[in-house]
Coordinates of C-alpha atoms in Angstrom, one line a residue:
M1 CA 43.3 -34.7 9.8
S2 CA 42.5 -31.9 7.6
T3 CA 41.4 -32.2 4.0
H4 CA 42.5 -29.9 1.2
G5 CA 40.4 -26.5 1.4
E6 CA 40.3 -26.9 5.3
D7 CA 41.1 -23.7 7.5
T8 CA 44.2 -25.7 9.1
G9 CA 44.5 -22.2 11.3
T10 CA 47.4 -21.1 10.1
T11 CA 47.5 -17.6 8.1
V12 CA 49.6 -17.2 4.8
I13 CA 50.4 -13.7 3.7
P14 CA 50.6 -14.1 -0.2
R15 CA 53.8 -12.3 -1.0
S16 CA 51.6 -9.8 -3.7
H17 CA 50.1 -8.3 -0.1
L18 CA 54.0 -7.0 0.8
P19 CA 55.3 -4.4 -2.0
Y20 CA 59.0 -5.3 -2.5
P21 CA 59.9 -1.7 -0.8
V22 CA 58.2 -2.6 2.4
V23 CA 59.9 -6.5 2.0
L24 CA 64.0 -4.4 1.5
A25 CA 62.6 -1.8 4.4
A26 CA 62.3 -4.6 6.3
A27 CA 65.4 -6.4 5.2
W28 CA 67.3 -3.5 5.8
A29 CA 65.8 -2.4 9.7
A30 CA 67.0 -6.0 10.5
C31 CA 70.8 -5.6 8.9
L32 CA 71.0 -1.9 10.9
L33 CA 68.8 -3.3 14.8
L34 CA 71.8 -6.6 14.5
I35 CA 74.6 -3.8 13.9
A36 CA 73.2 -1.5 16.1
G37 CA 72.8 -4.7 18.5
G38 CA 76.0 -5.9 18.1
G39 CA 77.6 -2.2 18.3
W40 CA 76.2 -2.2 22.1
I41 CA 77.0 -5.0 23.2
L42 CA 80.8 -4.1 21.7
G43 CA 80.4 -1.2 23.5
Q44 CA 79.6 -2.9 26.7
A45 CA 82.5 -5.3 27.2
I46 CA 85.0 -2.5 26.4
G47 CA 83.5 -0.5 28.7
R48 CA 83.5 -2.9 31.0
L49 CA 87.3 -3.9 29.8
A50 CA 88.6 -0.8 30.0
I51 CA 91.3 -1.0 32.6
I52 CA 92.8 -3.9 30.3
L53 CA 92.1 -2.5 26.9
A54 CA 93.0 1.1 27.5
P55 CA 96.5 0.6 28.3
L56 CA 96.6 -2.7 25.3
A57 CA 95.5 0.0 22.9
I58 CA 98.4 2.9 24.6
A59 CA 100.3 -0.1 23.6
V60 CA 99.8 -0.1 20.5
L61 CA 99.5 3.6 19.4
L62 CA 103.2 3.8 21.0
A63 CA 104.4 0.5 18.9
A64 CA 103.2 2.2 15.1
M65 CA 105.1 5.5 16.4
L66 CA 108.2 4.0 17.9
R67 CA 108.2 0.4 15.0
P68 CA 110.7 2.6 12.6
L69 CA 113.0 3.0 15.9
V70 CA 113.3 -0.4 16.4
D71 CA 113.5 -1.0 13.0
R72 CA 116.6 1.3 12.3
V73 CA 119.2 -0.7 15.3
P74 CA 121.2 -2.7 13.5
R75 CA 120.8 -6.1 12.7
Q76 CA 123.7 -7.6 15.1
V77 CA 121.8 -6.4 18.6
P78 CA 119.6 -8.5 19.3
R79 CA 115.1 -7.1 18.8
A80 CA 114.8 -8.1 22.1
L81 CA 117.2 -5.7 23.4
A82 CA 116.8 -3.2 21.2
S83 CA 112.7 -3.4 22.1
L84 CA 113.8 -3.1 25.8
V85 CA 115.8 -0.5 25.8
V86 CA 113.1 1.4 23.8
V87 CA 110.5 1.0 26.3
L88 CA 113.7 2.0 29.3
G89 CA 113.7 4.8 27.4
V90 CA 110.1 5.6 27.3
L91 CA 109.2 5.1 30.5
A92 CA 112.2 7.7 31.9
L93 CA 111.1 10.3 29.5
V94 CA 107.6 9.6 30.8
I95 CA 109.3 9.8 34.8
G96 CA 111.7 12.6 33.9
A97 CA 108.7 14.8 32.6
L98 CA 106.3 13.6 35.8
A99 CA 109.6 14.6 38.1
V100 CA 110.0 18.1 36.5
V101 CA 106.2 19.0 36.2
T102 CA 106.3 17.7 39.6
A103 CA 109.1 20.1 41.0
Q104 CA 108.4 23.2 39.7
L105 CA 104.5 22.2 41.3
A106 CA 106.0 21.8 44.4
T107 CA 108.2 25.2 44.0
G108 CA 105.1 27.3 42.3
V109 CA 102.0 26.5 44.7
P110 CA 102.8 28.1 48.0
E111 CA 102.9 31.2 46.0
M112 CA 100.1 30.5 44.3
R113 CA 97.9 29.8 46.9
E114 CA 98.7 32.9 48.4
K115 CA 97.8 34.5 45.1
I116 CA 94.8 32.8 45.0
G117 CA 93.4 33.5 48.9
S118 CA 94.5 37.7 47.7
G119 CA 92.3 36.8 44.8
V120 CA 89.5 35.4 46.4
D121 CA 89.4 38.6 49.3
T122 CA 89.6 41.0 46.3
A123 CA 86.3 39.3 44.6
L124 CA 84.8 39.7 48.1
Q125 CA 85.3 43.3 48.3
W126 CA 83.9 43.7 45.1
L127 CA 80.5 41.2 45.5
E128 CA 80.3 44.1 48.5
E129 CA 81.6 47.4 47.3
G130 CA 80.7 46.9 43.3
P131 CA 77.4 46.9 41.4
L132 CA 75.7 43.8 43.8
H133 CA 76.1 45.9 46.8
L134 CA 76.3 41.9 48.9
T135 CA 76.6 42.8 52.6
A136 CA 78.7 41.0 55.3
D137 CA 76.0 39.2 56.4
R138 CA 74.7 37.5 53.0
L139 CA 78.9 36.8 52.4
Q140 CA 79.2 35.0 55.5
E141 CA 75.7 33.1 55.1
A142 CA 76.5 31.8 51.5
V143 CA 80.1 30.6 53.0
T144 CA 78.1 29.0 55.8
Q145 CA 75.7 27.5 53.7
V146 CA 78.9 25.7 51.4
R147 CA 80.3 24.5 54.9
S148 CA 77.4 22.9 56.4
W149 CA 77.1 21.2 52.1
I150 CA 80.4 19.8 52.9
E151 CA 79.4 18.4 55.7
S152 CA 76.6 17.3 54.6
H153 CA 77.8 15.8 52.1
S154 CA 81.0 14.7 54.2
E155 CA 80.4 10.3 53.0
A156 CA 80.3 11.6 49.5
V157 CA 83.7 13.5 49.9
A158 CA 85.3 10.9 51.7
A159 CA 83.8 8.4 48.7
G160 CA 85.7 10.3 46.1
A161 CA 89.1 10.2 48.1
V162 CA 88.7 6.4 47.9
Q163 CA 87.8 6.2 44.6
F164 CA 91.2 8.5 43.6
G165 CA 93.0 5.1 45.8
H166 CA 91.8 2.7 43.1
T167 CA 92.3 4.7 40.1
A168 CA 95.5 5.5 41.2
V169 CA 96.4 2.1 41.6
D170 CA 94.1 1.0 38.0
A171 CA 96.7 3.5 36.7
V172 CA 99.9 1.6 38.1
A173 CA 98.3 -1.9 36.9
G174 CA 97.1 -0.5 33.3
M175 CA 101.0 1.5 33.1
L176 CA 102.4 -2.2 33.5
I177 CA 100.3 -3.9 31.5
C178 CA 100.8 -0.9 28.6
L179 CA 105.3 -1.1 28.8
V180 CA 104.4 -5.5 28.8
A181 CA 102.6 -5.2 26.1
L182 CA 104.6 -2.5 24.1
F183 CA 107.5 -4.7 24.6
F184 CA 106.4 -7.7 23.0
F185 CA 104.5 -5.9 20.4
L186 CA 108.0 -4.1 19.7
Y187 CA 109.6 -8.1 19.8
Q188 CA 107.7 -10.6 18.7
G189 CA 104.9 -8.2 16.9
E190 CA 104.5 -10.3 13.9
T191 CA 103.9 -13.9 15.9
L192 CA 101.0 -12.1 17.4
W193 CA 100.0 -11.1 14.0
R194 CA 100.0 -14.3 12.7
F195 CA 98.1 -15.8 15.2
F196 CA 95.8 -13.1 15.1
V197 CA 95.1 -13.0 10.9
R198 CA 94.7 -17.1 11.0
W199 CA 91.3 -16.7 12.6
F200 CA 89.8 -15.4 9.2
P201 CA 88.4 -17.6 6.6
R202 CA 91.3 -18.9 4.3
A203 CA 90.0 -17.8 1.4
G204 CA 90.3 -13.9 2.7
R205 CA 92.8 -14.3 5.2
L206 CA 95.1 -12.7 2.0
R207 CA 93.3 -9.8 1.5
V208 CA 92.4 -9.3 5.3
D209 CA 96.2 -9.5 6.6
R210 CA 96.6 -7.3 3.4
A211 CA 94.1 -4.7 4.3
L212 CA 95.2 -4.4 8.1
R213 CA 98.2 -4.5 7.1
Q214 CA 97.4 -0.9 4.7
G215 CA 95.5 0.4 8.2
W216 CA 98.6 0.0 10.1
I217 CA 100.6 1.8 7.8
S218 CA 97.9 4.5 8.0
L219 CA 97.7 4.0 12.1
G220 CA 101.8 4.4 12.3
A221 CA 101.4 8.0 10.3
Y222 CA 98.7 9.1 12.8
T223 CA 101.1 9.0 15.1
R224 CA 103.8 10.3 13.9
T225 CA 102.2 13.4 12.2
Q226 CA 99.8 13.7 15.4
L227 CA 103.2 13.4 17.6
T228 CA 104.5 16.7 15.2
V229 CA 101.2 18.7 15.9
A230 CA 101.3 17.9 19.8
A231 CA 104.8 19.6 19.8
I232 CA 104.1 22.3 17.7
N233 CA 100.8 23.0 19.9
A234 CA 103.0 22.7 23.1
T235 CA 105.6 24.9 21.9
G236 CA 103.1 27.7 20.4
V237 CA 100.8 28.0 23.9
G238 CA 104.1 27.5 26.6
L239 CA 106.4 30.2 24.3
G240 CA 104.0 32.9 24.4
A241 CA 103.1 31.8 28.6
L242 CA 106.5 32.0 29.0
V243 CA 106.9 35.5 27.5
L244 CA 103.5 36.6 29.0
R245 CA 104.9 35.6 32.5
V246 CA 102.6 33.1 33.2
P247 CA 103.1 30.5 36.0
F248 CA 103.8 27.0 36.1
V249 CA 105.3 26.8 32.0
I250 CA 106.3 23.4 31.4
P251 CA 102.9 22.2 33.3
I252 CA 101.7 23.9 30.5
V253 CA 103.3 22.6 28.0
V254 CA 102.9 18.8 29.4
V255 CA 99.5 19.4 29.2
V256 CA 99.2 21.3 26.0
F257 CA 101.1 18.0 24.8
L258 CA 99.0 15.2 26.0
A259 CA 95.6 17.0 25.3
S260 CA 96.7 17.8 21.2
F261 CA 96.9 13.7 20.8
V262 CA 92.7 15.3 20.6
P263 CA 92.6 16.5 17.7
I264 CA 91.3 20.2 17.2
V265 CA 89.3 20.7 20.7
G266 CA 92.0 19.0 22.4
T267 CA 94.5 21.9 22.2
L268 CA 91.8 24.4 22.5
V269 CA 90.0 22.4 26.3
A270 CA 94.2 22.8 27.7
G271 CA 94.5 26.4 26.8
L272 CA 92.3 26.8 29.0
I273 CA 94.8 26.1 31.8
P274 CA 97.4 29.0 31.5
T275 CA 94.2 30.9 30.6
V276 CA 92.8 30.4 34.1
L277 CA 96.6 30.5 35.9
A278 CA 97.1 34.2 33.5
L279 CA 94.4 35.6 35.4
V280 CA 94.6 34.9 38.9
D281 CA 97.8 35.5 38.8
R282 CA 98.7 38.2 36.9
G283 CA 95.5 39.8 35.9
P284 CA 92.3 40.1 33.4
V285 CA 94.7 41.6 30.6
I286 CA 97.4 39.2 31.0
A287 CA 94.6 36.6 30.4
I288 CA 93.6 37.9 27.7
A289 CA 96.6 37.9 26.0
M290 CA 96.9 34.3 26.9
L291 CA 93.3 33.4 25.5
A292 CA 94.5 35.4 22.3
I293 CA 97.8 32.9 21.8
V294 CA 95.7 29.8 22.8
L295 CA 93.0 30.6 19.9
V296 CA 95.9 31.7 17.2
V297 CA 97.6 28.1 18.1
H298 CA 94.3 26.4 17.8
Q299 CA 93.6 28.1 14.5
V300 CA 97.2 27.2 13.3
E301 CA 96.8 23.4 14.2
S302 CA 92.7 23.1 12.4
H303 CA 92.9 25.5 9.4
L304 CA 96.7 24.2 8.6
L305 CA 98.7 21.9 10.8
Q306 CA 95.6 19.4 10.4
P307 CA 95.1 19.7 6.7
V308 CA 98.4 20.0 5.4
L309 CA 100.4 17.6 7.7
M310 CA 97.7 14.8 9.0
G311 CA 95.8 15.6 5.5
H312 CA 98.7 13.4 3.5
A313 CA 98.7 11.0 6.2
V314 CA 94.9 9.9 7.2
A315 CA 91.9 10.5 4.9
L316 CA 89.6 12.0 7.2
H317 CA 87.4 15.7 6.5
P318 CA 87.6 17.6 9.9
L319 CA 83.9 17.4 10.7
A320 CA 84.3 13.6 10.7
V321 CA 87.3 13.8 13.5
I322 CA 84.5 16.6 15.5
V323 CA 82.2 13.6 14.9
V324 CA 83.7 10.7 15.8
V325 CA 85.7 12.7 19.5
A326 CA 82.7 13.9 20.2
A327 CA 80.9 10.4 20.0
G328 CA 83.7 8.5 21.9
T329 CA 84.2 11.1 24.3
Y330 CA 80.2 10.5 25.0
Q331 CA 80.6 6.6 25.0
F332 CA 83.9 6.4 26.8
G333 CA 85.3 9.7 28.4
I334 CA 88.4 10.7 28.0
V335 CA 89.7 7.6 26.5
G336 CA 87.6 7.8 23.5
A337 CA 88.6 10.6 23.0
L338 CA 92.2 9.5 22.6
F339 CA 91.8 6.7 20.6
A340 CA 88.3 7.7 18.0
V341 CA 90.7 9.1 15.9
P342 CA 93.1 6.7 14.8
V343 CA 90.8 3.8 15.4
T344 CA 89.0 5.4 12.4
A345 CA 91.0 6.2 10.8
M346 CA 92.5 2.6 10.9
A347 CA 89.1 1.5 10.3
N348 CA 88.5 3.8 7.0
T349 CA 92.1 2.7 5.1
V350 CA 90.9 -1.4 6.1
V351 CA 87.4 -0.5 4.7
R352 CA 88.8 1.5 1.7
Y353 CA 91.3 -1.3 0.7
L354 CA 88.3 -4.1 1.0
A355 CA 86.4 -2.5 -0.9
G356 CA 88.8 -2.1 -3.8
G357 CA 88.5 2.1 -3.7
N358 CA 92.0 2.2 -4.6
G359 CA 92.8 0.8 -7.5
D360 CA 96.6 0.8 -7.6
E361 CA 96.1 -1.8 -5.0
P362 CA 97.0 -5.1 -5.9
D363 CA 94.2 -8.0 -6.1
G364 CA 94.8 -9.3 -2.6
D365 CA 93.1 -12.4 -3.2
D366 CA 95.7 -13.7 -5.9
P367 CA 98.1 -16.3 -3.6
G368 CA 100.8 -15.4 -6.2
G369 CA 100.0 -11.2 -6.2
P370 CA 103.2 -9.3 -5.5
P371 CA 103.3 -8.0 -1.6
V372 CA 101.9 -4.7 -0.7
D373 CA 105.2 -2.5 0.1
G374 CA 105.8 -0.9 3.5
P375 CA 106.2 -1.2 6.9
G376 CA 103.9 -4.2 8.4
P377 CA 103.0 -4.3 11.8
V378 CA 105.8 -6.3 13.6
P379 CA 108.9 -7.7 12.0
D380 CA 109.2 -10.6 9.9
R381 CA 107.5 -13.9 11.0
A382 CA 108.3 -16.4 13.5
S383 CA 107.3 -19.7 13.9
V384 CA 103.8 -19.7 15.5
S385 CA 101.3 -21.9 17.0
G386 CA 97.5 -21.4 16.1
P387 CA 94.4 -22.3 14.2
D388 CA 95.4 -23.9 11.0
D389 CA 98.7 -23.8 12.1
G390 CA 100.1 -26.6 9.3
D391 CA 98.0 -25.4 6.4
D392 CA 99.8 -23.5 3.8
D393 CA 96.8 -20.7 2.9
G394 CA 99.6 -17.9 0.8
V395 CA 99.7 -15.7 3.5
D396 CA 102.7 -16.6 5.3
A397 CA 104.5 -16.9 2.0
Q398 CA 103.2 -13.5 1.3
A399 CA 104.8 -12.1 4.2
A400 CA 108.1 -14.1 4.0
A401 CA 108.4 -12.4 1.0
S402 CA 107.2 -8.9 1.5
D403 CA 109.4 -5.6 3.5
G404 CA 107.4 -5.5 5.7
G405 CA 110.5 -4.9 8.3
P406 CA 113.7 -6.4 9.1
A407 CA 113.9 -10.0 10.8
T408 CA 113.4 -11.2 14.1
R409 CA 117.1 -11.2 15.3

């Protein structure tokens, strides 16, 4: 038993020995470590579940884009039927585009293969007779080394073929998940939304609901605006390729259109394809002209379309767009590049609303306040079973009074 004044072996650091800046820095460091750790765990989970989450995320983007189309269907038509027609229309559009691209590739690849072969012969002749003066023996030795490398890495090539097969199966499964999820997002989105919102604490549930609905409005504006920008980019590059008689115009248009959903950098990267095709088929002069057209389209997008059109849809600086696209690509590849900007735009809107950055917004904590105008993520609420299902928290009444979309038909 220790008495007063004895050394109990416990060292107590007096508060005066810890200056306030040190305590503050330690607190901030602890918070940042927790946030970074949580972000890392979330990123790992997303990476492992990408095969499921990516189709769901694509379905969310498509739902934000196509929701106004379903809303315009007359109320006499069942909403399930309207949603099904829209989903089948999207599927028919994708299949039609793939069919046209495949048909043009099937007719143009044999001719292109011959031109590539003649181009390789010309390149070998230039290497032999040009300033490098490579002899035929050295060229043959290089070809032999390439063949030996392929033979020694045949297992890796076979593994890559198997991986490609797995990727194709995953793509089909992802497409099915995306279509099914898109149908339910368009048909019963409000039911799913209410179930999600009920997991938040009741005290802030109404404000969170309004903030996320504002984020949904921003996401819808982004998708529709980016669709317009992608169509303009694809039209510009496609017309340039058509005028310069570059082969595979339709595949070029499709690739540029899809790549344009990655803002600012997507068009520039996709523009390398028509440039290379022009170099192989038409020569270096046409290739330089094609590259100039791609650069002009890219500059128009960066300095006109993005600031004017996208500036009205989402409040993101071009530098922020480049940074989030680079970070998303580094972390999650092509999927990260595709979703980096819409996720950031939605998060920016939600955070600004919750932080009270927009003074025109009503007080979300007032259950009796006026509802937020504008389309919600889904039609009016249907009956939902979920956490706190029997509680009247004020959110349901606000959603029912809101003009966030037509009632479920």
